[in-house]
PDB file of C-alpha atoms in Angstrom:
ATOM      1  CA  PHE A 208     -25.904 -15.744  23.992  1.00 43.00           C
ATOM      2  CA  PRO A 209     -24.134 -12.700  22.577  1.00 43.00           C
ATOM      3  CA  SER A 210     -24.222 -12.063  18.868  1.00 45.00           C
ATOM      4  CA  HIS A 211     -20.903 -11.396  17.115  1.00 46.00           C
ATOM      5  CA  ASP A 212     -20.315  -9.567  13.869  1.00 47.00           C
ATOM      6  CA  SER A 213     -18.757 -11.624  11.132  1.00 43.00           C
ATOM      7  CA  PRO A 214     -15.741 -10.389   9.107  1.00 47.00           C
ATOM      8  CA  THR A 215     -18.141  -9.583   6.276  1.00 44.00           C
ATOM      9  CA  GLY A 216     -20.054  -7.185   8.493  1.00 44.00           C
ATOM     10  CA  ARG A 217     -23.250  -9.238   8.572  1.00 43.00           C
ATOM     11  CA  ALA A 218     -24.552  -9.920  12.061  1.00 47.00           C
ATOM     12  CA  ARG A 219     -24.711 -13.571  12.979  1.00 48.00           C
ATOM     13  CA  TYR A 220     -27.946 -14.842  14.427  1.00 48.00           C
ATOM     14  CA  ARG A 221     -28.844 -17.722  16.676  1.00 49.00           C
ATOM     15  CA  GLN A 222     -31.599 -20.181  16.069  1.00 46.00           C
ATOM     16  CA  HIS A 223     -34.113 -20.005  18.896  1.00 52.00           C
ATOM     17  CA  SER A 224     -35.788 -23.375  18.462  1.00 56.00           C
ATOM     18  CA  GLY A 225     -35.068 -26.927  17.574  1.00 71.00           C
ATOM     19  CA  PHE A 226     -32.396 -29.481  18.325  1.00 72.00           C
ATOM     20  CA  GLN A 227     -29.419 -27.211  17.631  1.00 76.00           C
ATOM     21  CA  SER A 228     -30.721 -24.549  20.015  1.00 81.00           C
ATOM     22  CA  GLU A 229     -31.160 -27.109  22.796  1.00 85.00           C
ATOM     23  CA  GLN A 230     -27.619 -28.385  22.243  1.00 84.00           C
ATOM     24  CA  GLU A 231     -26.244 -24.850  22.328  1.00 84.00           C
ATOM     25  CA  GLU A 232     -27.900 -24.192  25.682  1.00 86.00           C
ATOM     26  CA  LEU A 233     -26.694 -27.486  27.153  1.00 86.00           C
ATOM     27  CA  ILE A 234     -23.101 -26.950  26.002  1.00 87.00           C
ATOM     28  CA  ALA A 235     -23.151 -23.383  27.373  1.00 86.00           C
ATOM     29  CA  LYS A 236     -24.324 -24.629  30.791  1.00 89.00           C
ATOM     30  CA  LEU A 237     -21.838 -27.519  30.938  1.00 89.00           C
ATOM     31  CA  TYR A 238     -18.885 -25.538  29.549  1.00 89.00           C
ATOM     32  CA  PRO A 239     -19.293 -21.851  30.455  1.00 86.00           C
ATOM     33  CA  GLN A 240     -15.707 -21.148  29.361  1.00 88.00           C
ATOM     34  CA  LEU A 241     -16.629 -21.863  25.723  1.00 86.00           C
ATOM     35  CA  HIS A 242     -17.685 -18.966  23.515  1.00 81.00           C
ATOM     36  CA  PHE A 243     -20.718 -19.368  21.299  1.00 81.00           C
ATOM     37  CA  LYS A 244     -19.948 -18.393  17.700  1.00 81.00           C
ATOM     38  CA  PRO A 245     -16.258 -17.498  18.093  1.00 81.00           C
ATOM     39  CA  PRO A 246     -14.565 -15.352  15.420  1.00 84.00           C
ATOM     40  CA  ALA A 247     -14.726 -16.704  11.887  1.00 83.00           C
ATOM     41  CA  VAL A 248     -11.942 -18.931  10.546  1.00 83.00           C
ATOM     42  CA  PRO A 249     -10.834 -17.875   7.058  1.00 82.00           C
ATOM     43  CA  TYR A 250     -10.242 -20.499   4.394  1.00 77.00           C
ATOM     44  CA  VAL A 251      -9.154 -20.578   0.790  1.00 78.00           C
ATOM     45  CA  SER A 252     -11.355 -22.159  -1.813  1.00 78.00           C
ATOM     46  CA  PRO A 253      -9.485 -23.366  -4.903  1.00 85.00           C
ATOM     47  CA  HIS A 254     -10.385 -21.784  -8.214  1.00 89.00           C
ATOM     48  CA  ASN A 255      -9.151 -22.221 -11.753  1.00 93.00           C
ATOM     49  CA  TYR A 256      -8.103 -19.308 -13.903  1.00 92.00           C
ATOM     50  CA  MET A 257      -9.128 -19.449 -17.547  1.00 94.00           C
ATOM     51  CA  PRO A 258      -6.983 -16.926 -19.453  1.00 94.00           C
ATOM     52  CA  ASP A 259      -8.094 -15.513 -22.764  1.00 95.00           C
ATOM     53  CA  PHE A 260      -4.874 -16.469 -24.596  1.00 95.00           C
ATOM     54  CA  LYS A 261      -1.465 -17.990 -23.950  1.00 94.00           C
ATOM     55  CA  LEU A 262       1.063 -15.661 -25.588  1.00 93.00           C
ATOM     56  CA  GLY A 263       4.165 -17.768 -25.037  1.00 92.00           C
ATOM     57  CA  LEU A 264       7.238 -17.819 -22.810  1.00 95.00           C
ATOM     58  CA  CYS A 265       9.318 -14.940 -21.488  1.00 94.00           C
ATOM     59  CA  GLU A 266      12.295 -15.645 -19.227  1.00 94.00           C
ATOM     60  CA  ASN A 267      10.986 -19.172 -18.505  1.00 95.00           C
ATOM     61  CA  ARG A 268       7.579 -17.883 -17.460  1.00 95.00           C
ATOM     62  CA  ILE A 269       4.271 -18.467 -19.219  1.00 95.00           C
ATOM     63  CA  VAL A 270       2.697 -15.227 -20.436  1.00 95.00           C
ATOM     64  CA  TYR A 271      -1.095 -15.161 -20.539  1.00 96.00           C
ATOM     65  CA  LEU A 272      -3.060 -12.444 -22.300  1.00 95.00           C
ATOM     66  CA  GLU A 273      -6.175 -11.081 -20.630  1.00 93.00           C
ATOM     67  CA  LEU A 274      -8.555  -8.868 -22.640  1.00 92.00           C
ATOM     68  CA  LYS A 275     -10.593  -6.482 -20.504  1.00 89.00           C
ATOM     69  CA  GLU A 276     -13.120  -3.997 -21.814  1.00 86.00           C
ATOM     70  CA  TYR A 277     -13.180  -2.345 -18.388  1.00 87.00           C
ATOM     71  CA  MET A 278     -11.259  -3.186 -15.242  1.00 89.00           C
ATOM     72  CA  THR A 279     -12.133  -2.149 -11.691  1.00 89.00           C
ATOM     73  CA  GLU A 280     -10.294  -2.289  -8.381  1.00 91.00           C
ATOM     74  CA  ALA A 281     -12.507  -5.257  -7.450  1.00 91.00           C
ATOM     75  CA  ASP A 282     -10.772  -7.299 -10.191  1.00 92.00           C
ATOM     76  CA  ILE A 283      -7.267  -6.825  -8.792  1.00 92.00           C
ATOM     77  CA  PRO A 284      -7.370  -9.304  -5.842  1.00 91.00           C
ATOM     78  CA  LYS A 285      -8.262 -12.124  -8.245  1.00 91.00           C
ATOM     79  CA  TYR A 286      -5.259 -11.454 -10.462  1.00 93.00           C
ATOM     80  CA  LYS A 287      -2.981 -10.925  -7.473  1.00 92.00           C
ATOM     81  CA  ALA A 288      -4.060 -14.339  -6.119  1.00 91.00           C
ATOM     82  CA  ILE A 289      -3.343 -15.926  -9.502  1.00 93.00           C
ATOM     83  CA  LEU A 290       0.161 -14.461  -9.514  1.00 93.00           C
ATOM     84  CA  ASP A 291       0.809 -15.333  -5.861  1.00 91.00           C
ATOM     85  CA  SER A 292      -0.203 -18.949  -6.528  1.00 91.00           C
ATOM     86  CA  ASN A 293       1.736 -19.287  -9.786  1.00 94.00           C
ATOM     87  CA  LYS A 294       5.264 -17.864  -9.697  1.00 94.00           C
ATOM     88  CA  HIS A 295       5.826 -19.087 -13.262  1.00 96.00           C
ATOM     89  CA  VAL A 296       3.070 -16.860 -14.717  1.00 96.00           C
ATOM     90  CA  VAL A 297       3.093 -13.372 -16.240  1.00 96.00           C
ATOM     91  CA  LEU A 298      -0.249 -11.656 -16.905  1.00 95.00           C
ATOM     92  CA  ALA A 299      -0.490  -9.269 -19.852  1.00 94.00           C
ATOM     93  CA  PHE A 300      -3.578  -7.064 -19.857  1.00 92.00           C
ATOM     94  CA  LEU A 301      -5.046  -5.272 -22.841  1.00 91.00           C
ATOM     95  CA  ILE A 302      -7.475  -2.938 -21.104  1.00 89.00           C
ATOM     96  CA  TYR A 303      -9.762  -0.721 -23.104  1.00 86.00           C
ATOM     97  CA  SER A 304     -10.759   1.405 -20.116  1.00 84.00           C
ATOM     98  CA  ALA A 305      -9.713   1.635 -16.467  1.00 83.00           C
ATOM     99  CA  SER A 306      -9.356   4.241 -13.768  1.00 84.00           C
ATOM    100  CA  TYR A 307      -6.023   5.768 -12.822  1.00 83.00           C
ATOM    101  CA  ASN A 308      -6.167   3.869  -9.480  1.00 87.00           C
ATOM    102  CA  VAL A 309      -6.513   0.524 -11.251  1.00 88.00           C
ATOM    103  CA  LEU A 310      -3.637   1.297 -13.591  1.00 86.00           C
ATOM    104  CA  ALA A 311      -1.478   2.467 -10.690  1.00 87.00           C
ATOM    105  CA  LYS A 312      -2.149  -0.712  -8.693  1.00 88.00           C
ATOM    106  CA  LEU A 313      -1.416  -2.951 -11.677  1.00 88.00           C
ATOM    107  CA  GLY A 314       1.677  -0.924 -12.487  1.00 81.00           C
ATOM    108  CA  VAL A 315       3.409  -1.834  -9.241  1.00 84.00           C
ATOM    109  CA  MET A 316       2.590  -5.537  -9.420  1.00 87.00           C
ATOM    110  CA  GLU A 317       5.426  -7.816 -10.468  1.00 90.00           C
ATOM    111  CA  ARG A 318       4.941  -9.988 -13.537  1.00 93.00           C
ATOM    112  CA  VAL A 319       2.177  -7.774 -14.972  1.00 93.00           C
ATOM    113  CA  TRP A 320       2.208  -6.074 -18.368  1.00 92.00           C
ATOM    114  CA  VAL A 321      -0.452  -3.478 -19.091  1.00 90.00           C
ATOM    115  CA  ALA A 322      -1.516  -1.617 -22.200  1.00 89.00           C
ATOM    116  CA  GLN A 323      -4.548   0.651 -22.160  1.00 86.00           C
ATOM    117  CA  GLY A 324      -6.614   1.600 -25.172  1.00 81.00           C
ATOM    118  CA  TYR A 325      -5.031  -1.015 -27.413  1.00 74.00           C
ATOM    119  CA  THR A 326      -7.033  -3.128 -29.804  1.00 74.00           C
ATOM    120  CA  ASP A 327      -4.069  -5.353 -30.677  1.00 82.00           C
ATOM    121  CA  ILE A 328      -1.036  -6.815 -28.924  1.00 89.00           C
ATOM    122  CA  PRO A 329       1.835  -4.296 -28.613  1.00 90.00           C
ATOM    123  CA  ALA A 330       4.835  -5.169 -30.771  1.00 88.00           C
ATOM    124  CA  GLU A 331       7.168  -5.075 -27.720  1.00 92.00           C
ATOM    125  CA  TRP A 332       5.151  -7.874 -26.085  1.00 92.00           C
ATOM    126  CA  LEU A 333       5.319  -9.952 -29.252  1.00 91.00           C
ATOM    127  CA  ALA A 334       9.093  -9.518 -29.253  1.00 92.00           C
ATOM    128  CA  LYS A 335       9.383 -10.563 -25.589  1.00 94.00           C
ATOM    129  CA  VAL A 336       7.577 -13.851 -26.228  1.00 93.00           C
ATOM    130  CA  LYS A 337       9.242 -14.300 -29.636  1.00 92.00           C
ATOM    131  CA  LEU A 338       5.914 -14.264 -31.434  1.00 88.00           C
ATOM    132  CA  PRO A 339       6.148 -12.806 -34.939  1.00 82.00           C
ATOM    133  CA  PRO A 340       4.009  -9.753 -35.632  1.00 76.00           C
ATOM    134  CA  PRO A 341       1.153 -10.149 -38.102  1.00 77.00           C
ATOM    135  CA  GLN A 342       2.000  -9.756 -41.779  1.00 73.00           C
ATOM    136  CA  THR A 343       0.380  -6.316 -41.793  1.00 70.00           C
ATOM    137  CA  PRO A 344       0.998  -4.460 -38.505  1.00 58.00           C
ATOM    138  CA  THR A 345      -2.026  -2.805 -37.001  1.00 58.00           C
ATOM    139  CA  ASP A 346      -2.099   0.895 -36.104  1.00 54.00           C
ATOM    140  CA  THR A 347      -1.691   0.082 -32.417  1.00 52.00           C
ATOM    141  CA  GLN A 348       1.479  -1.890 -33.118  1.00 51.00           C
ATOM    142  CA  THR A 349       3.101   0.914 -35.089  1.00 53.00           C
ATOM    143  CA  ASP A 350       1.946   3.846 -32.893  1.00 53.00           C
ATOM    144  CA  HIS A 351       3.546   3.965 -29.464  1.00 52.00           C
ATOM    145  CA  ARG A 352       0.905   4.400 -26.780  1.00 50.00           C
ATOM    146  CA  PRO A 353       2.071   4.639 -23.168  1.00 49.00           C
ATOM    147  CA  SER A 354       1.607   1.655 -20.914  1.00 50.00           C
ATOM    148  CA  VAL A 355       1.406   1.841 -17.127  1.00 48.00           C
ATOM    149  CA  LYS A 356       5.159   1.203 -16.985  1.00 52.00           C
ATOM    150  CA  ASP A 357       5.685   4.340 -19.110  1.00 49.00           C
ATOM    151  CA  LEU A 358       3.596   6.571 -16.827  1.00 44.00           C
ATOM    152  CA  ASN A 359       6.207   6.681 -14.002  1.00 43.00           C
ATOM    153  CA  LEU A 360       3.564   6.073 -11.358  1.00 39.00           C
TER     154      LEU A 360
END
């Protein structure tokens, strides 16, 4: 029987002994038109997203705050899937460090807010969700630092 490569790149292998192997051989003889180990069938496994904070509502959408010390390109599909599955959600990221590629990819995603280098929530986000600023604004709320949206990517 021929071996096929799986979508993950790992070669599939065939058991050479036991009940399953005998069945495979019998089926192949009786039904030569059938292909052993056809291409993989993708499926979606449900997951639950646990955001760091719920900021509030903005334009009838729930805004969740995600704190990331470092974000990589490998993180993006997860957040894209969350947004694709939940049209009523906005994700706001406070990212301490990320590459230009990560920021560029997040910057073009709808319903994503990004601030890099912040240690506190930007005042403009607080205003959008109608959350009052703290009694004593932090340095990051009074100093304007560019977000991905400001970088004209």
